[in-house]
XYZ file of C-alpha atoms in Angstrom:
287
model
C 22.325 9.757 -41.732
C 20.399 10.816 -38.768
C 17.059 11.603 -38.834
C 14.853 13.982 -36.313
C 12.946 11.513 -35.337
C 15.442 9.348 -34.352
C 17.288 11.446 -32.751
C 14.395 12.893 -30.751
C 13.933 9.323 -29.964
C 17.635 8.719 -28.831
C 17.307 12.377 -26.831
C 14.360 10.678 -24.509
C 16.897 7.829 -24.105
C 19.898 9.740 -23.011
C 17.486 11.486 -20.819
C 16.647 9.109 -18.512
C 19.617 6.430 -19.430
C 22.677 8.946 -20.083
C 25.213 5.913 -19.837
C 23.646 3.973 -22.770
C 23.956 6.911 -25.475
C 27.163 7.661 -26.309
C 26.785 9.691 -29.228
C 26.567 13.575 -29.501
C 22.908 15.270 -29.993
C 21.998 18.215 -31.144
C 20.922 20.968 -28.170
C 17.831 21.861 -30.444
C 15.323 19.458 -31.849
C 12.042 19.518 -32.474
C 9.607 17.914 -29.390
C 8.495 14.742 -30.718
C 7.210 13.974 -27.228
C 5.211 15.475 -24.544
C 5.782 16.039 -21.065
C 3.513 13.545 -19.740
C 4.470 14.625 -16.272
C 2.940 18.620 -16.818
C -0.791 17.870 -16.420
C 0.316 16.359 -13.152
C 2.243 19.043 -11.774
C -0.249 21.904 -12.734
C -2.735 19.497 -11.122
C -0.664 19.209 -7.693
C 0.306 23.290 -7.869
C -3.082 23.763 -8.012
C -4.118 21.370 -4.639
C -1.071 23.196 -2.902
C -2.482 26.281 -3.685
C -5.898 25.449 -2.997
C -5.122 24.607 0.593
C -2.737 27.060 1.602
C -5.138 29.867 0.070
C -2.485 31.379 -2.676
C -3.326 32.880 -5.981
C -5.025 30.389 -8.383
C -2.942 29.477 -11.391
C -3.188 32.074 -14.161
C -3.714 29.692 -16.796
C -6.405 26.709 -17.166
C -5.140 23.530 -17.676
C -6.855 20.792 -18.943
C -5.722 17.564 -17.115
C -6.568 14.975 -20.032
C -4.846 13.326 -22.846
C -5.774 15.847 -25.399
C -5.562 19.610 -24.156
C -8.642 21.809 -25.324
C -8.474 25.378 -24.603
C -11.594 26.165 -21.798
C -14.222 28.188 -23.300
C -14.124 31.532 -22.546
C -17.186 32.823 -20.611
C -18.625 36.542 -21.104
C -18.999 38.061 -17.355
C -22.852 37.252 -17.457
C -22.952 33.855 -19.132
C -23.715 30.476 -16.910
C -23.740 27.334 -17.485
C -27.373 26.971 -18.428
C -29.396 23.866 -20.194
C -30.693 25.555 -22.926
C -34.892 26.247 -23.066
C -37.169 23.835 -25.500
C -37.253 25.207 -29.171
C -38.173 24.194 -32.315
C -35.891 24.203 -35.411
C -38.055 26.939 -36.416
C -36.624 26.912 -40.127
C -37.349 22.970 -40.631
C -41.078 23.841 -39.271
C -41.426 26.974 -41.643
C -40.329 25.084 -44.174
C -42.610 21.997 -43.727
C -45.276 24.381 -43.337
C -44.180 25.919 -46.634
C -44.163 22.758 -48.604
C -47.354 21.410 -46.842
C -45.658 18.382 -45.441
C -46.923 16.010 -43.135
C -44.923 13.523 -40.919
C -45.317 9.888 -40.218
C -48.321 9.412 -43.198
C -50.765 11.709 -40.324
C -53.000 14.404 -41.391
C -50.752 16.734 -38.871
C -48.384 19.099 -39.715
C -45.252 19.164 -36.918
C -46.546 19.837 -33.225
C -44.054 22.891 -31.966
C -42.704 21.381 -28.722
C -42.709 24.843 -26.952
C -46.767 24.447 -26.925
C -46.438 20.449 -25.188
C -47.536 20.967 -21.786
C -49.223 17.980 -20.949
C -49.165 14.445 -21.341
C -52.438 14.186 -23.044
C -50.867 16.221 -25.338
C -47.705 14.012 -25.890
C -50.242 11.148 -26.513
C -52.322 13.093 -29.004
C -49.408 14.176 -30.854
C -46.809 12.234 -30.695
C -46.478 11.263 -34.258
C -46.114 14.969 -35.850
C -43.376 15.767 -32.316
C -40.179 17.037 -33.716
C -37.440 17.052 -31.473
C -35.883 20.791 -30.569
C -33.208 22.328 -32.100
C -31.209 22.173 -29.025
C -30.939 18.960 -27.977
C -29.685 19.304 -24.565
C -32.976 20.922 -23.352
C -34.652 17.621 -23.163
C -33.037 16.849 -20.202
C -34.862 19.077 -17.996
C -38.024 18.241 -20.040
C -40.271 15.275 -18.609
C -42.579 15.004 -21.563
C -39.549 15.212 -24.230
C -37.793 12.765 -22.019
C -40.932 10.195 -22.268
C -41.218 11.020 -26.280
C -36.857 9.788 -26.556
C -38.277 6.453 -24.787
C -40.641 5.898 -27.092
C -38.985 6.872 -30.219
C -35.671 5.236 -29.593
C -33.852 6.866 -32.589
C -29.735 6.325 -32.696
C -29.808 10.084 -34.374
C -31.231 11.437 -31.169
C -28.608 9.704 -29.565
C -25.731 10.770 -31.326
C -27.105 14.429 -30.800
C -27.350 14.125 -26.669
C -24.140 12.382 -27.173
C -22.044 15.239 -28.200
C -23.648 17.760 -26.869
C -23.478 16.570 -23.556
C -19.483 15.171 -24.472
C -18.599 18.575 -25.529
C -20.352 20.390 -22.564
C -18.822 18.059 -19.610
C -15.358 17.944 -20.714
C -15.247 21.706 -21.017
C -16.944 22.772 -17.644
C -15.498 19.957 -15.371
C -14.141 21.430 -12.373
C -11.292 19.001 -11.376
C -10.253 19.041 -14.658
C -9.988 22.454 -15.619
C -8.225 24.278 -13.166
C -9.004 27.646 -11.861
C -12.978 26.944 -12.451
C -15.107 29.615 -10.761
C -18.427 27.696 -11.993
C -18.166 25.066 -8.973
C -21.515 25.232 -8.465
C -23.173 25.545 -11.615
C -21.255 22.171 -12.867
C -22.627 20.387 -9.334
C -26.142 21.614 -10.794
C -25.443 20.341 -14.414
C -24.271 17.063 -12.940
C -27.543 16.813 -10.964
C -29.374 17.669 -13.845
C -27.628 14.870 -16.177
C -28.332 12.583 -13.126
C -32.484 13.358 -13.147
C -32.764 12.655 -16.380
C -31.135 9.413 -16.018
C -33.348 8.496 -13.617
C -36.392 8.907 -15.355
C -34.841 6.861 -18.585
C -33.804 4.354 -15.997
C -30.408 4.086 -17.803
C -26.798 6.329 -18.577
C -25.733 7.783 -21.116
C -23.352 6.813 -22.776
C -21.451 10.646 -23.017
C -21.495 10.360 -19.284
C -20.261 7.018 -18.707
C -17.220 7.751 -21.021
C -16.420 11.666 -19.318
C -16.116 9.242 -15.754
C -13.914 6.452 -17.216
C -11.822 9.459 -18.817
C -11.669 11.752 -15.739
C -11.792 9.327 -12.567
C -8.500 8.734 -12.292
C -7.757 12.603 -12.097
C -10.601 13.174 -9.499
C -9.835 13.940 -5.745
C -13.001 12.542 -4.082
C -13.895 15.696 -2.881
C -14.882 18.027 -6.150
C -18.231 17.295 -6.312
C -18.388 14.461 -4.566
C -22.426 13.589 -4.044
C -23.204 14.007 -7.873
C -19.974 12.122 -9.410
C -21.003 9.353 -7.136
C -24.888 8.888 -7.910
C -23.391 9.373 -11.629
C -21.372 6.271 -11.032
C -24.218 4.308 -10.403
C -25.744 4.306 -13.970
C -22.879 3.294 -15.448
C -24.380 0.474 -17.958
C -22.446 -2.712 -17.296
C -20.239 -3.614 -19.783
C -16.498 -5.394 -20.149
C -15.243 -6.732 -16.687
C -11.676 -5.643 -17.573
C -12.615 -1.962 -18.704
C -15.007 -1.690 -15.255
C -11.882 -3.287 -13.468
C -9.479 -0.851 -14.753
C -11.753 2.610 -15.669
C -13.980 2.342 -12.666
C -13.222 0.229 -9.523
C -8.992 1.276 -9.764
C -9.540 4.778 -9.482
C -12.183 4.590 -6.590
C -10.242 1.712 -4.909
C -7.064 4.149 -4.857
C -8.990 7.055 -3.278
C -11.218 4.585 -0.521
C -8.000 3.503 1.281
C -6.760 6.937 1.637
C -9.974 8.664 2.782
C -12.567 9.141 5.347
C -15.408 6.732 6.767
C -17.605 9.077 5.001
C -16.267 9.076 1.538
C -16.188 5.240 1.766
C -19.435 4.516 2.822
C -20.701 6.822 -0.055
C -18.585 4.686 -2.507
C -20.057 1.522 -0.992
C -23.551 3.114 -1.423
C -23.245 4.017 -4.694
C -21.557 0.822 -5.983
C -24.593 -0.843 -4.144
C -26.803 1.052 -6.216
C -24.864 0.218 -9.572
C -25.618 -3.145 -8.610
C -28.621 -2.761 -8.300
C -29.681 -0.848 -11.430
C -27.739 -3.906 -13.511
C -29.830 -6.107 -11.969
C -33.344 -4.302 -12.816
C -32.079 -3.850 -16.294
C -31.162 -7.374 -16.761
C -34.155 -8.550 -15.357
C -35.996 -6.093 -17.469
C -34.292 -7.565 -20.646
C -35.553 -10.936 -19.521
C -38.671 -10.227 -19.047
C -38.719 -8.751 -22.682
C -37.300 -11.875 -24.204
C -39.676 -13.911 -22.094
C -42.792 -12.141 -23.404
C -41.581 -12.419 -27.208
């Protein structure tokens, strides 16, 4: 007999090739597939609306294969990278126990007191990294400690923190996002701190593959861009088809301007792969 899935299946069929079902289907089924076309319609609603100055859309919309719901701000919240703290239980409880870290004679150095770089140097083998990993980003001294520690867990920390925090506050893909400006800011922020590591991260290089295609070229424009030029170079075919498609469609149908900034920051891509190769090199060279 039939099943649902089947005939959900033979339902999609009929849709879009009536003459090759001839059989009779049930008016109710269960959806077994999704619109794939309603991201993309909320997404050009919200352009029309945009330009001819109508009501924004009532409801956010997350343009994306999966659909998270937006988190909900309270009327005084921002977008904020959070201060330097300790994981003040971990401390108290080393303290507790009288334990010492790395076989020193120090107990753990609370980062909120590390103001200096003599500092850093003098105590950078009782250093604990904060409870809230995403303040190290605005932190020079934290940022120089994550070079020299090199730890996967720290990683994996920044990782989803910084996942979690760009998928929900991105501004072209969430529609009806007040917090333009704060996301530009959190952008820049993410970009400074890639600077100073002189390389991406890897939570930002997958939020651009993901949300490139769905970008105008005008939605923060400046920051995506200098973003796009720490991407770390990887698989020709994934760089092909997650970065250089999605730009190529949007330079032939824009201004001077917006393609001279995509040349620019492609030239500094470029140019970062080539310092890190070189750097590489030179490592293998003097081992």
């Amino acid at each position: 007999g039939m099943q649902s899935h089947l005939q959900a299946l033979l339902s999609l069929y009929k849709l879009f090739c009536p003459e090759q079902v001839a059989i009779t289907l049930p008016g109710k089924m269960k959806t077994y597939f999704k619109n794939s076309d309603g991201p993309w319609k909320a997404a050009i609603t919200a352009v029309r609306q945009r330009n001819q100055g109508a009501s924004p859309l009532s409801q956010a919309v997350f343009l994306g294969t999966s659909q998270p719901q937006s988190r909900k701000r309270k009327w005084n919240a921002q977008l904020l990278v959070p201060a330097t703290s300790t994981n003040t239980n971990t401390l108290e409880e080393g303290r507790e126990k009288n334990h010492f870290y790395y076989g020193t004679n120090k107990e753990s150095f609370p980062v909120e007191q590390l103001r200096t770089f003599p500092q850093l140097l003098q105590n950078i083998h009782c250093l604990e990294f904060p409870s809230q990993m995403g303040s190290v980003l605005t932190n020079p001294l934290m940022l120089h400690y994550m070079n020299c520690v090199k730890d996967e867990s720290i990683y994996l920390r920044l990782y989803y923190w910084m996942g979690q925090m760009l998928q929900e506050e991105c501004t072209w893909c969430v529609v009806d996002n007040p917090y333009e400006e704060e996301f530009k800011s959190f952008l820049e922020t993410i970009y400074k701190a890639e600077c100073f590591l002189q390389e991406g991260f890897s939570a930002c290089e997958e939020f651009l593959y993901k949300t490139l295609p769905l970008w105008d070229g005008f939605c923060c424009r400046s920051e995506v861009l200098k973003l796009v030029s720490w991407i770390p170079l990887s698989n020709s075919s994934d760089i092909k088809t997650y970065l250089c498609d999605p730009l190529a469609q949007l330079f032939f149908t824009s201004s001077i301007y917006f393609k001279c900034s995509v040349l620019e920051s492609l030239k500094e891509l470029l140019k970062n792969w080539l310092n890190n190769n070189m750097s590489q090199v030179d490592s293998e060279f003097s081992s």
